[in-house]
C-alpha positions as protocol buffer text, in pm:
chain_id: "A"
residue {
  index: 1
  type: MET
  ca { x: 10573 y: 9835 z: 11132 }
}
residue {
  index: 2
  type: ASN
  ca { x: 10352 y: 9847 z: 10825 }
}
residue {
  index: 3
  type: ILE
  ca { x: 10437 y: 10121 z: 10576 }
}
residue {
  index: 4
  type: LYS
  ca { x: 10211 y: 10164 z: 10275 }
}
residue {
  index: 5
  type: ILE
  ca { x: 10344 y: 10361 z: 9976 }
}
residue {
  index: 6
  type: ILE
  ca { x: 10096 y: 10556 z: 9764 }
}
residue {
  index: 7
  type: GLU
  ca { x: 10210 y: 10666 z: 9419 }
}
residue {
  index: 8
  type: ASN
  ca { x: 10114 y: 11019 z: 9314 }
}
residue {
  index: 9
  type: PRO
  ca { x: 9857 y: 11082 z: 9588 }
}
residue {
  index: 10
  type: PRO
  ca { x: 9600 y: 11363 z: 9552 }
}
residue {
  index: 11
  type: VAL
  ca { x: 9740 y: 11716 z: 9573 }
}
residue {
  index: 12
  type: GLY
  ca { x: 9530 y: 11783 z: 9883 }
}
residue {
  index: 13
  type: VAL
  ca { x: 9711 y: 11507 z: 10069 }
}
residue {
  index: 14
  type: LEU
  ca { x: 10049 y: 11641 z: 9957 }
}
residue {
  index: 15
  type: ASN
  ca { x: 9942 y: 11989 z: 10071 }
}
residue {
  index: 16
  type: LYS
  ca { x: 9888 y: 11847 z: 10422 }
}
residue {
  index: 17
  type: VAL
  ca { x: 10242 y: 11707 z: 10424 }
}
residue {
  index: 18
  type: GLN
  ca { x: 10373 y: 12042 z: 10297 }
}
residue {
  index: 19
  type: GLU
  ca { x: 10187 y: 12219 z: 10577 }
}
residue {
  index: 20
  type: GLN
  ca { x: 10340 y: 11981 z: 10831 }
}
residue {
  index: 21
  type: LEU
  ca { x: 10686 y: 12051 z: 10686 }
}
residue {
  index: 22
  type: SER
  ca { x: 10627 y: 12427 z: 10705 }
}
residue {
  index: 23
  type: PHE
  ca { x: 10591 y: 12406 z: 11084 }
}
residue {
  index: 24
  type: GLU
  ca { x: 10912 y: 12209 z: 11134 }
}
residue {
  index: 25
  type: GLN
  ca { x: 11212 y: 12438 z: 11183 }
}
residue {
  index: 26
  type: GLY
  ca { x: 11577 y: 12388 z: 11093 }
}
residue {
  index: 27
  type: LEU
  ca { x: 11553 y: 12117 z: 10830 }
}
residue {
  index: 28
  type: GLY
  ca { x: 11678 y: 12305 z: 10530 }
}
residue {
  index: 29
  type: ILE
  ca { x: 11389 y: 12160 z: 10329 }
}
residue {
  index: 30
  type: VAL
  ca { x: 11157 y: 12436 z: 10219 }
}
residue {
  index: 31
  type: ASP
  ca { x: 10904 y: 12248 z: 10010 }
}
residue {
  index: 32
  type: ILE
  ca { x: 10826 y: 11911 z: 9856 }
}
residue {
  index: 33
  type: TRP
  ca { x: 10713 y: 12041 z: 9517 }
}
residue {
  index: 34
  type: CYS
  ca { x: 10911 y: 11938 z: 9213 }
}
residue {
  index: 35
  type: CYS
  ca { x: 10868 y: 12125 z: 8885 }
}
residue {
  index: 36
  type: LEU
  ca { x: 11025 y: 11904 z: 8614 }
}
residue {
  index: 37
  type: ASN
  ca { x: 10833 y: 11583 z: 8536 }
}
residue {
  index: 38
  type: PRO
  ca { x: 10728 y: 11536 z: 8897 }
}
residue {
  index: 39
  type: SER
  ca { x: 10637 y: 11210 z: 9063 }
}
residue {
  index: 40
  type: TYR
  ca { x: 10547 y: 11177 z: 9429 }
}
residue {
  index: 41
  type: LEU
  ca { x: 10548 y: 10887 z: 9673 }
}
residue {
  index: 42
  type: LEU
  ca { x: 10364 y: 10913 z: 10004 }
}
residue {
  index: 43
  type: ALA
  ca { x: 10437 y: 10679 z: 10294 }
}
residue {
  index: 44
  type: VAL
  ca { x: 10146 y: 10606 z: 10527 }
}
residue {
  index: 45
  type: GLU
  ca { x: 10199 y: 10435 z: 10862 }
}
residue {
  index: 46
  type: SER
  ca { x: 9909 y: 10354 z: 11095 }
}
residue {
  index: 47
  type: GLY
  ca { x: 9683 y: 10588 z: 10897 }
}
residue {
  index: 48
  type: GLU
  ca { x: 9921 y: 10884 z: 10927 }
}
residue {
  index: 49
  type: ASN
  ca { x: 10125 y: 11055 z: 10658 }
}
residue {
  index: 50
  type: ALA
  ca { x: 10472 y: 10928 z: 10743 }
}
residue {
  index: 51
  type: GLY
  ca { x: 10681 y: 11078 z: 10465 }
}
residue {
  index: 52
  type: VAL
  ca { x: 10704 y: 11193 z: 10106 }
}
residue {
  index: 53
  type: LEU
  ca { x: 10960 y: 11154 z: 9830 }
}
residue {
  index: 54
  type: SER
  ca { x: 10951 y: 11388 z: 9528 }
}
residue {
  index: 55
  type: LEU
  ca { x: 11119 y: 11276 z: 9208 }
}
residue {
  index: 56
  type: SER
  ca { x: 11207 y: 11459 z: 8891 }
}
residue {
  index: 57
  type: VAL
  ca { x: 11207 y: 11194 z: 8621 }
}
residue {
  index: 58
  type: GLY
  ca { x: 11398 y: 11231 z: 8296 }
}
residue {
  index: 59
  type: ASP
  ca { x: 11448 y: 10997 z: 8001 }
}
residue {
  index: 60
  type: GLU
  ca { x: 11761 y: 10828 z: 8135 }
}
residue {
  index: 61
  type: MET
  ca { x: 11800 y: 10957 z: 8489 }
}
residue {
  index: 62
  type: ALA
  ca { x: 11588 y: 11067 z: 8782 }
}
residue {
  index: 63
  type: GLU
  ca { x: 11664 y: 11297 z: 9072 }
}
residue {
  index: 64
  type: VAL
  ca { x: 11536 y: 11280 z: 9426 }
}
residue {
  index: 65
  type: TYR
  ca { x: 11412 y: 11633 z: 9467 }
}
residue {
  index: 66
  type: LYS
  ca { x: 11309 y: 11603 z: 9832 }
}
residue {
  index: 67
  type: LEU
  ca { x: 11262 y: 11333 z: 10089 }
}
residue {
  index: 68
  type: TYR
  ca { x: 11081 y: 11440 z: 10405 }
}
residue {
  index: 69
  type: VAL
  ca { x: 10988 y: 11226 z: 10704 }
}
residue {
  index: 70
  type: PRO
  ca { x: 10813 y: 11400 z: 10996 }
}
residue {
  index: 71
  type: LYS
  ca { x: 10983 y: 11373 z: 11337 }
}
residue {
  index: 72
  type: GLY
  ca { x: 10741 y: 11115 z: 11479 }
}
residue {
  index: 73
  type: HIS
  ca { x: 10815 y: 10872 z: 11195 }
}
residue {
  index: 74
  type: ARG
  ca { x: 11193 y: 10900 z: 11172 }
}
residue {
  index: 75
  type: ARG
  ca { x: 11427 y: 10606 z: 11237 }
}
residue {
  index: 76
  type: LYS
  ca { x: 11155 y: 10357 z: 11145 }
}
residue {
  index: 77
  type: GLY
  ca { x: 11263 y: 10279 z: 10790 }
}
residue {
  index: 78
  type: VAL
  ca { x: 11022 y: 10522 z: 10619 }
}
residue {
  index: 79
  type: GLY
  ca { x: 11293 y: 10696 z: 10416 }
}
residue {
  index: 80
  type: ARG
  ca { x: 11441 y: 10364 z: 10305 }
}
residue {
  index: 81
  type: ALA
  ca { x: 11094 y: 10231 z: 10211 }
}
residue {
  index: 82
  type: LEU
  ca { x: 11024 y: 10541 z: 10001 }
}
residue {
  index: 83
  type: PHE
  ca { x: 11362 y: 10525 z: 9827 }
}
residue {
  index: 84
  type: ASN
  ca { x: 11339 y: 10151 z: 9755 }
}
residue {
  index: 85
  type: HIS
  ca { x: 10988 y: 10197 z: 9613 }
}
residue {
  index: 86
  type: ALA
  ca { x: 11118 y: 10478 z: 9391 }
}
residue {
  index: 87
  type: VAL
  ca { x: 11397 y: 10249 z: 9269 }
}
residue {
  index: 88
  type: SER
  ca { x: 11143 y: 9980 z: 9178 }
}
residue {
  index: 89
  type: LEU
  ca { x: 10931 y: 10226 z: 8982 }
}
residue {
  index: 90
  type: LEU
  ca { x: 11230 y: 10374 z: 8802 }
}
residue {
  index: 91
  type: ARG
  ca { x: 11363 y: 10031 z: 8707 }
}
residue {
  index: 92
  type: GLU
  ca { x: 11025 y: 9958 z: 8544 }
}
residue {
  index: 93
  type: GLN
  ca { x: 11081 y: 10274 z: 8337 }
}
residue {
  index: 94
  type: GLU
  ca { x: 11433 y: 10151 z: 8251 }
}
residue {
  index: 95
  type: ILE
  ca { x: 11596 y: 10442 z: 8429 }
}
residue {
  index: 96
  type: LYS
  ca { x: 11940 y: 10342 z: 8550 }
}
residue {
  index: 97
  type: GLU
  ca { x: 12058 y: 10631 z: 8770 }
}
residue {
  index: 98
  type: ILE
  ca { x: 11924 y: 10851 z: 9045 }
}
residue {
  index: 99
  type: GLY
  ca { x: 12086 y: 11179 z: 9144 }
}
residue {
  index: 100
  type: ILE
  ca { x: 12070 y: 11290 z: 9506 }
}
residue {
  index: 101
  type: GLU
  ca { x: 12176 y: 11622 z: 9655 }
}
residue {
  index: 102
  type: THR
  ca { x: 12373 y: 11560 z: 9976 }
}
residue {
  index: 103
  type: VAL
  ca { x: 12391 y: 11886 z: 10165 }
}
residue {
  index: 104
  type: GLY
  ca { x: 12489 y: 11921 z: 10531 }
}
residue {
  index: 105
  type: ASP
  ca { x: 12380 y: 11637 z: 10757 }
}
residue {
  index: 106
  type: SER
  ca { x: 12178 y: 11474 z: 10481 }
}
residue {
  index: 107
  type: GLY
  ca { x: 12494 y: 11298 z: 10361 }
}
residue {
  index: 108
  type: LEU
  ca { x: 12492 y: 11076 z: 10671 }
}
residue {
  index: 109
  type: PHE
  ca { x: 12128 y: 10986 z: 10611 }
}
residue {
  index: 110
  type: TRP
  ca { x: 12182 y: 10911 z: 10243 }
}
residue {
  index: 111
  type: ASN
  ca { x: 12490 y: 10697 z: 10312 }
}
residue {
  index: 112
  type: LYS
  ca { x: 12266 y: 10462 z: 10512 }
}
residue {
  index: 113
  type: ILE
  ca { x: 11984 y: 10460 z: 10256 }
}
residue {
  index: 114
  type: ILE
  ca { x: 12198 y: 10393 z: 9949 }
}
residue {
  index: 115
  type: SER
  ca { x: 12440 y: 10147 z: 10110 }
}
residue {
  index: 116
  type: ASP
  ca { x: 12272 y: 9855 z: 9927 }
}
residue {
  index: 117
  type: TYR
  ca { x: 12336 y: 10014 z: 9587 }
}
residue {
  index: 118
  type: GLN
  ca { x: 12638 y: 10110 z: 9379 }
}
residue {
  index: 119
  type: TYR
  ca { x: 12695 y: 10482 z: 9393 }
}
residue {
  index: 120
  type: GLN
  ca { x: 12949 y: 10753 z: 9330 }
}
residue {
  index: 121
  type: MET
  ca { x: 12989 y: 11057 z: 9553 }
}
residue {
  index: 122
  type: PHE
  ca { x: 13075 y: 11402 z: 9420 }
}
residue {
  index: 123
  type: PRO
  ca { x: 13144 y: 11594 z: 9746 }
}
residue {
  index: 124
  type: GLU
  ca { x: 13257 y: 11911 z: 9568 }
}
residue {
  index: 125
  type: GLN
  ca { x: 12910 y: 11929 z: 9409 }
}
residue {
  index: 126
  type: ASN
  ca { x: 12717 y: 11796 z: 9711 }
}
residue {
  index: 127
  type: LYS
  ca { x: 12583 y: 11526 z: 9484 }
}
residue {
  index: 128
  type: CYS
  ca { x: 12565 y: 11150 z: 9462 }
}
residue {
  index: 129
  type: ILE
  ca { x: 12471 y: 10931 z: 9165 }
}
residue {
  index: 130
  type: VAL
  ca { x: 12316 y: 10596 z: 9251 }
}
residue {
  index: 131
  type: THR
  ca { x: 12318 y: 10317 z: 8994 }
}
residue {
  index: 132
  type: ILE
  ca { x: 11997 y: 10119 z: 9002 }
}
């Protein structure tokens, strides 16, 4: 599997991913758009949009706003590749923590993705802070 990560792709490409998301029911994810200091990572696999990660980047901390992988690309390491790429970028910016909202079944997914990092769970807030 060859996953290519594109940093801040054109809005038109992100709109196509958003459209794809809009047709998928029952995810709990409504949109990929982030409003505070946004940064986007697009995963491409075999020429297809395989996932997107939206980040809100602050001075000392970032937050994963959304991570979406379409059904046909799940369980192939796309989410992990997006997250690890985000970590690399944030480390270059000397950001040391990433906040993640862990609502519903997403907690199981995030536990797998962040298992290589130090993190602290805040279940009462549906939040996790990952030290990078």
